[in-house]
Backbone as CSV, one residue per row, in Angstrom:
resi,resn,N_x,N_y,N_z,CA_x,CA_y,CA_z,C_x,C_y,C_z
1,UNK,3.504,-5.576,9.989,3.537,-4.578,11.068,4.628,-3.629,10.202
2,UNK,3.926,-2.612,10.643,4.863,-1.173,10.217,4.278,-0.070,11.029
3,UNK,5.317,1.142,10.959,4.855,2.405,11.407,5.015,3.073,10.327
4,UNK,4.421,4.003,9.782,4.840,5.124,8.670,4.702,6.657,9.375
5,UNK,6.021,7.001,9.044,6.168,8.604,9.593,5.851,9.229,8.789
6,UNK,4.937,10.356,8.662,4.534,10.967,7.309,4.897,12.280,7.984
7,UNK,5.767,12.836,7.412,6.298,14.415,7.625,5.523,15.325,6.615
8,UNK,5.101,16.121,7.073,4.462,17.642,6.375,5.421,18.352,5.182
9,UNK,6.986,18.008,6.019,7.862,18.665,4.480,9.232,17.701,5.259
10,UNK,10.113,18.242,4.558,11.636,17.711,4.692,12.172,18.503,6.053
11,UNK,11.755,19.458,6.377,11.844,20.489,7.632,11.739,19.439,8.963
12,UNK,10.973,18.479,8.734,10.493,17.583,10.040,11.484,16.243,9.931
13,UNK,12.238,16.392,9.222,13.104,14.911,9.392,13.837,14.731,10.574
14,UNK,14.059,15.946,11.342,15.176,15.332,12.618,13.837,14.936,13.239
15,UNK,12.882,15.390,13.817,11.958,15.137,14.419,11.584,13.670,14.041
16,UNK,11.442,13.235,12.992,11.151,11.852,12.436,12.237,11.236,12.624
17,UNK,13.756,11.486,12.820,14.692,10.456,13.182,14.761,10.055,14.664
18,UNK,14.103,10.828,15.489,14.388,10.723,17.025,12.925,9.521,16.969
19,UNK,11.873,9.773,16.205,11.001,8.301,16.432,11.414,7.381,15.731
20,UNK,12.205,7.421,14.977,12.609,6.335,14.064,13.496,5.495,15.144
21,UNK,14.724,6.149,15.937,15.375,5.722,16.637,14.899,4.614,17.757
22,UNK,13.662,5.360,18.350,12.896,4.370,19.397,12.565,3.279,18.599
23,UNK,11.960,3.314,17.511,11.311,2.197,16.647,12.232,1.032,16.569
24,UNK,13.613,1.529,16.263,14.451,0.806,15.902,15.167,-0.186,17.365
25,UNK,14.910,0.626,18.573,15.461,0.017,19.494,14.248,-1.282,19.859
26,UNK,13.137,-1.053,19.670,12.228,-2.331,19.629,11.974,-3.143,18.262
27,UNK,12.958,-3.181,17.233,13.205,-3.479,15.980,11.808,-3.628,15.560
28,UNK,10.808,-2.559,15.476,9.936,-2.403,14.439,10.036,-1.723,13.252
29,UNK,9.422,-2.122,12.228,9.968,-1.254,10.919,9.262,-0.530,10.787
30,UNK,10.137,0.676,9.766,9.122,2.022,9.731,9.625,2.541,8.492
31,UNK,9.009,2.998,8.092,9.276,4.006,6.476,8.628,5.398,6.639
32,UNK,9.667,6.192,6.248,9.525,7.602,6.309,9.017,8.112,4.923
33,UNK,8.040,9.078,5.190,7.468,9.493,3.753,7.105,11.280,4.026
34,UNK,7.036,12.035,2.907,6.483,13.647,3.040,5.504,13.704,2.174
35,UNK,4.619,14.275,2.720,3.791,14.998,1.750,2.751,15.836,2.529
36,UNK,2.574,17.201,2.221,1.605,17.877,2.653,0.153,17.866,2.372
37,UNK,-0.490,17.842,3.411,-1.943,18.113,3.334,-2.569,18.960,2.778
38,UNK,-1.790,20.418,2.959,-2.183,21.429,2.425,-1.586,21.445,0.439
39,UNK,-0.533,21.342,0.510,0.144,21.660,-0.907,-0.086,20.133,-2.006
40,UNK,-0.117,18.994,-1.358,-0.254,17.875,-2.205,-1.362,16.726,-1.446
41,UNK,-2.580,17.025,-1.385,-3.347,16.274,-0.631,-3.615,15.026,-1.369
42,UNK,-3.588,14.678,-2.631,-3.655,13.588,-3.443,-2.579,12.928,-3.154
43,UNK,-1.422,13.384,-2.889,-0.392,12.539,-2.851,-0.569,11.779,-1.256
44,UNK,-1.042,12.659,-0.189,-1.217,12.072,0.842,-2.073,11.045,1.030
45,UNK,-3.261,11.253,0.276,-4.357,9.874,0.037,-3.591,8.536,-0.573
46,UNK,-2.845,9.078,-1.399,-2.047,7.942,-2.345,-1.063,6.925,-1.489
47,UNK,-0.500,7.823,-0.012,0.285,7.123,0.892,-0.401,6.300,1.805
48,UNK,-1.573,7.058,1.937,-2.363,6.258,3.021,-2.985,5.119,2.424
49,UNK,-3.529,5.282,1.076,-3.945,3.766,0.521,-3.137,2.917,0.228
50,UNK,-1.919,3.092,0.283,-0.819,2.515,0.094,-0.556,1.768,0.881
51,UNK,-0.595,1.821,2.391,-0.580,1.327,3.656,-1.552,0.777,4.237
52,UNK,-2.962,0.932,3.793,-4.345,0.955,4.328,-4.566,-0.557,4.408
53,UNK,-4.028,-1.520,3.759,-4.268,-3.028,3.854,-3.012,-3.602,4.816
54,UNK,-2.246,-2.915,5.420,-1.180,-3.421,6.134,-1.729,-3.330,7.480
55,UNK,-0.697,-4.158,8.423,-1.036,-3.708,9.908,0.197,-2.503,10.168
56,UNK,-0.555,-1.496,10.380,0.561,-0.205,10.046,-0.268,1.027,11.484
57,UNK,0.540,1.580,11.655,0.353,2.856,12.692,0.996,3.992,11.844
58,UNK,0.020,5.010,11.798,0.642,6.239,11.117,0.976,7.264,12.315
59,UNK,2.091,8.029,11.947,2.842,9.018,12.990,3.183,10.350,12.146
60,UNK,2.349,10.921,12.490,2.192,12.391,11.360,3.130,13.412,12.442
61,UNK,3.805,13.961,11.262,4.609,15.090,11.939,4.592,16.557,11.032
62,UNK,3.628,17.318,11.880,3.332,18.496,11.157,3.210,20.024,12.010
63,UNK,3.787,20.904,11.748,3.849,21.858,12.699,2.570,23.022,12.127
64,UNK,2.921,24.294,12.153,2.302,25.793,11.756,0.619,25.354,11.881
65,UNK,0.477,24.737,10.972,-1.322,24.691,10.646,-1.282,22.987,10.261
66,UNK,-1.371,22.454,11.173,-1.316,20.777,11.120,-2.581,20.277,10.601
67,UNK,-2.782,19.917,9.271,-3.972,19.617,8.371,-3.378,18.521,8.610
68,UNK,-2.192,17.803,8.233,-1.773,16.412,7.877,-2.123,15.380,8.936
69,UNK,-2.298,15.857,10.078,-2.844,14.800,11.151,-4.439,14.526,11.024
70,UNK,-5.070,15.356,10.681,-6.689,15.290,10.644,-6.727,14.757,9.617
71,UNK,-6.147,15.332,8.651,-6.585,14.495,7.216,-6.483,13.017,6.917
72,UNK,-5.176,12.594,7.685,-4.773,11.332,7.710,-5.393,10.510,8.371
73,UNK,-5.953,10.992,9.568,-7.056,10.238,10.423,-8.578,10.147,9.602
74,UNK,-8.986,11.116,8.825,-9.997,11.104,8.307,-10.126,10.017,7.421
75,UNK,-8.773,9.645,6.735,-8.693,8.818,5.677,-8.174,7.773,5.644
76,UNK,-8.363,7.135,6.953,-7.826,5.812,7.330,-8.477,5.471,8.378
77,UNK,-8.543,3.984,8.290,-9.173,2.999,9.425,-7.844,2.759,10.622
78,UNK,-6.716,2.879,10.334,-5.982,2.807,11.015,-5.486,3.574,12.171
79,UNK,-4.652,3.645,13.384,-4.219,4.341,14.424,-3.415,5.510,13.543
80,UNK,-3.796,6.505,14.513,-2.875,7.940,13.806,-2.637,8.735,14.925
81,UNK,-1.303,8.987,15.088,-0.514,9.501,16.101,-0.106,10.950,15.966
82,UNK,-0.543,12.007,16.057,0.030,13.251,16.142,0.972,13.690,16.595
83,UNK,2.600,13.610,16.060,3.746,14.232,16.927,4.346,15.554,16.320
84,UNK,3.445,16.542,16.550,3.951,17.573,16.019,5.341,18.162,16.437
85,UNK,6.595,18.939,15.711,7.399,19.431,16.413,7.174,20.670,16.978
86,UNK,7.609,21.031,18.332,7.399,22.286,19.051,8.258,23.408,18.552
87,UNK,7.608,24.529,18.434,8.092,25.635,17.713,7.876,27.052,18.979
88,UNK,8.897,27.718,18.901,8.878,28.651,19.931,7.984,29.920,19.318
89,UNK,7.944,29.806,17.926,7.313,30.820,17.418,5.532,31.068,17.626
90,UNK,5.182,32.325,17.757,3.973,32.529,18.031,3.713,31.802,19.929
91,UNK,4.933,31.599,20.798,4.841,31.072,21.740,4.279,29.415,21.801
92,UNK,4.565,29.085,21.077,4.183,27.163,21.172,2.893,27.055,20.821
93,UNK,2.181,28.312,19.898,0.275,27.895,20.072,0.200,27.058,18.927
94,UNK,1.243,27.168,17.909,0.886,26.173,16.750,0.505,25.141,17.169
95,UNK,0.453,24.495,18.544,-0.067,23.171,18.824,-1.326,23.183,18.741
96,UNK,-2.042,24.168,18.915,-3.415,24.218,18.823,-4.400,23.697,17.592
97,UNK,-3.587,23.824,16.562,-3.838,23.240,15.496,-3.710,21.869,15.334
98,UNK,-3.109,21.422,16.121,-3.131,19.731,16.745,-4.027,19.288,17.562
99,UNK,-4.358,20.101,18.445,-5.222,19.422,19.727,-6.441,19.919,19.340
100,UNK,-6.876,20.515,18.241,-8.576,20.855,18.011,-8.536,20.228,16.474
101,UNK,-9.509,19.080,16.697,-10.070,18.446,15.455,-11.282,18.557,15.355
102,UNK,-11.914,18.488,14.228,-13.140,18.547,13.822,-13.805,16.995,14.328
103,UNK,-15.149,17.145,14.714,-15.902,16.073,15.108,-15.280,14.713,13.788
104,UNK,-15.328,13.477,14.580,-15.276,12.587,13.775,-13.937,12.306,13.586
105,UNK,-12.901,13.154,13.676,-11.423,13.053,13.501,-10.655,12.844,14.705
106,UNK,-10.015,11.941,14.752,-9.592,11.272,16.223,-7.933,11.231,16.406
107,UNK,-6.949,11.792,15.662,-5.590,11.372,16.045,-5.240,11.713,17.475
108,UNK,-4.287,10.502,17.905,-4.064,10.947,19.118,-2.935,11.969,19.123
109,UNK,-2.450,13.013,20.316,-1.176,13.852,20.212,-0.605,13.490,21.167
110,UNK,0.829,13.492,20.877,2.016,12.754,21.838,2.701,14.120,21.237
111,UNK,3.342,14.791,22.024,4.534,15.570,21.882,5.781,15.420,21.569
112,UNK,6.237,13.882,22.545,7.427,13.937,22.370,7.538,12.864,21.704
113,UNK,8.534,12.759,20.622,9.178,11.704,19.475,8.928,10.500,20.306
114,UNK,9.897,9.883,21.286,10.108,8.633,21.983,8.916,8.166,22.204
115,UNK,7.549,8.997,22.945,6.955,8.592,23.612,5.671,8.215,22.555
116,UNK,5.698,8.914,21.299,5.144,8.702,20.120,5.182,7.110,19.212
117,UNK,6.602,7.081,19.334,7.013,5.545,19.040,6.687,4.761,19.789
118,UNK,6.747,4.934,21.491,6.178,3.945,22.303,4.803,3.709,21.979
119,UNK,3.931,4.604,22.046,2.529,4.649,21.721,2.617,3.259,20.280
120,UNK,3.198,3.890,19.413,2.748,2.892,18.190,3.223,1.337,18.435
121,UNK,4.060,1.345,19.295,4.869,-0.013,19.687,3.778,-0.617,20.435
122,UNK,3.108,0.072,21.515,2.246,-0.404,22.256,0.859,-0.956,21.382
123,UNK,0.399,-0.272,20.236,-0.767,-0.467,19.794,-0.386,-1.840,18.839
124,UNK,0.778,-1.915,18.285,1.183,-2.816,17.656,1.446,-4.225,18.047
125,UNK,1.721,-4.368,19.545,1.794,-5.388,20.480,0.401,-5.697,20.477
126,UNK,-0.879,-5.145,20.335,-2.162,-5.605,20.646,-2.028,-6.991,19.858
127,UNK,-1.760,-6.925,18.233,-1.528,-8.151,17.416,0.248,-9.061,17.639
128,UNK,1.096,-8.302,17.773,2.384,-8.570,17.747,2.592,-9.045,19.138
129,UNK,2.629,-10.193,19.670,3.145,-10.207,20.733,4.137,-10.337,21.371
130,UNK,5.169,-10.451,20.431,6.428,-10.452,20.631,7.203,-9.121,21.067
131,UNK,6.340,-8.377,20.878,6.499,-6.741,21.148,6.207,-6.470,22.549
132,UNK,5.588,-7.556,23.293,5.274,-7.244,24.632,6.876,-7.280,25.332
133,UNK,7.044,-8.297,25.456,8.198,-8.437,26.130,9.444,-7.470,25.846
134,UNK,9.322,-6.530,24.882,10.274,-5.538,24.119,9.739,-4.466,25.199
135,UNK,8.490,-4.436,25.207,7.705,-3.115,25.806,8.378,-3.182,27.228
136,UNK,7.994,-4.605,27.946,8.393,-4.608,29.730,9.785,-4.621,29.942
137,UNK,11.050,-4.713,29.058,12.052,-4.395,29.117,12.603,-3.298,28.916
138,UNK,11.910,-2.421,28.016,11.987,-0.984,27.992,11.896,-0.258,29.553
139,UNK,10.487,-0.656,29.865,9.990,0.054,30.545,10.861,-0.330,32.337
140,UNK,11.283,-1.644,32.331,12.476,-1.906,33.558,13.636,-0.797,33.463
141,UNK,14.027,-0.529,31.800,15.091,0.084,31.906,14.966,1.372,32.139
142,UNK,13.691,1.802,32.222,13.332,3.414,32.706,13.199,3.279,34.035
143,UNK,12.544,2.547,34.543,13.002,2.496,36.082,13.887,2.321,36.723
144,UNK,15.032,1.341,36.256,16.042,1.396,36.577,17.081,2.868,36.361
145,UNK,16.703,3.487,35.182,17.377,4.675,35.292,16.990,5.763,36.696
146,UNK,15.682,5.725,36.923,14.907,6.366,38.112,15.724,6.033,39.507
147,UNK,15.879,4.657,39.484,16.566,4.321,40.828,18.057,4.629,40.757
148,UNK,18.701,4.624,39.724,20.035,4.802,39.577,20.046,6.401,40.048
149,UNK,19.430,7.507,39.513,19.274,8.868,39.623,19.032,9.066,41.190
150,UNK,17.899,8.239,41.676,17.961,8.383,43.003,18.877,7.967,44.039
151,UNK,19.384,6.939,43.420,20.473,6.519,44.633,21.875,7.726,44.292
152,UNK,22.145,8.546,43.389,23.206,9.188,42.979,22.683,10.477,43.743
153,UNK,21.641,10.885,43.998,21.200,12.122,44.535,21.332,11.916,45.931
154,UNK,20.791,10.661,46.595,20.627,10.303,47.845,21.789,10.341,48.288
155,UNK,22.884,9.772,48.008,24.301,9.511,48.204,25.311,10.938,48.178
156,UNK,24.751,11.552,47.212,25.806,12.834,46.978,25.104,14.172,46.866
157,UNK,23.889,14.047,47.208,23.151,15.184,47.352,22.992,15.621,48.618
């Protein structure tokens, strides 16, 4: 079981660290790698092939012109989650390069790092049932956060 966080550049590292923090909560192993589908496509292929025979979910991080997510998905049978960093440049329109994929290419798009990690954990839980209790605990913690916030607002608002 492994999540491969594949970044298009080192500039994506802070976004990747947010994903990693959530994976650590679930005690899911991960590895971070950097390879650009535009600049070093053969390296991306090498990375994909390195993990192809493992129980793996890829989370790709690339902004601007996101070829990485589609390229990764087109070259693996494993799940790919695109988690592009938001950019104020071009009024956030960079996201369209992640949302519009060619036919036969289907990376899931999840914008928030925490949610991308959670989706990967849920995918892995199909085979690794020990993750199910961790997911339920996480969900219960989120419910408690809402209940606590409700009480605070109700009593002080």
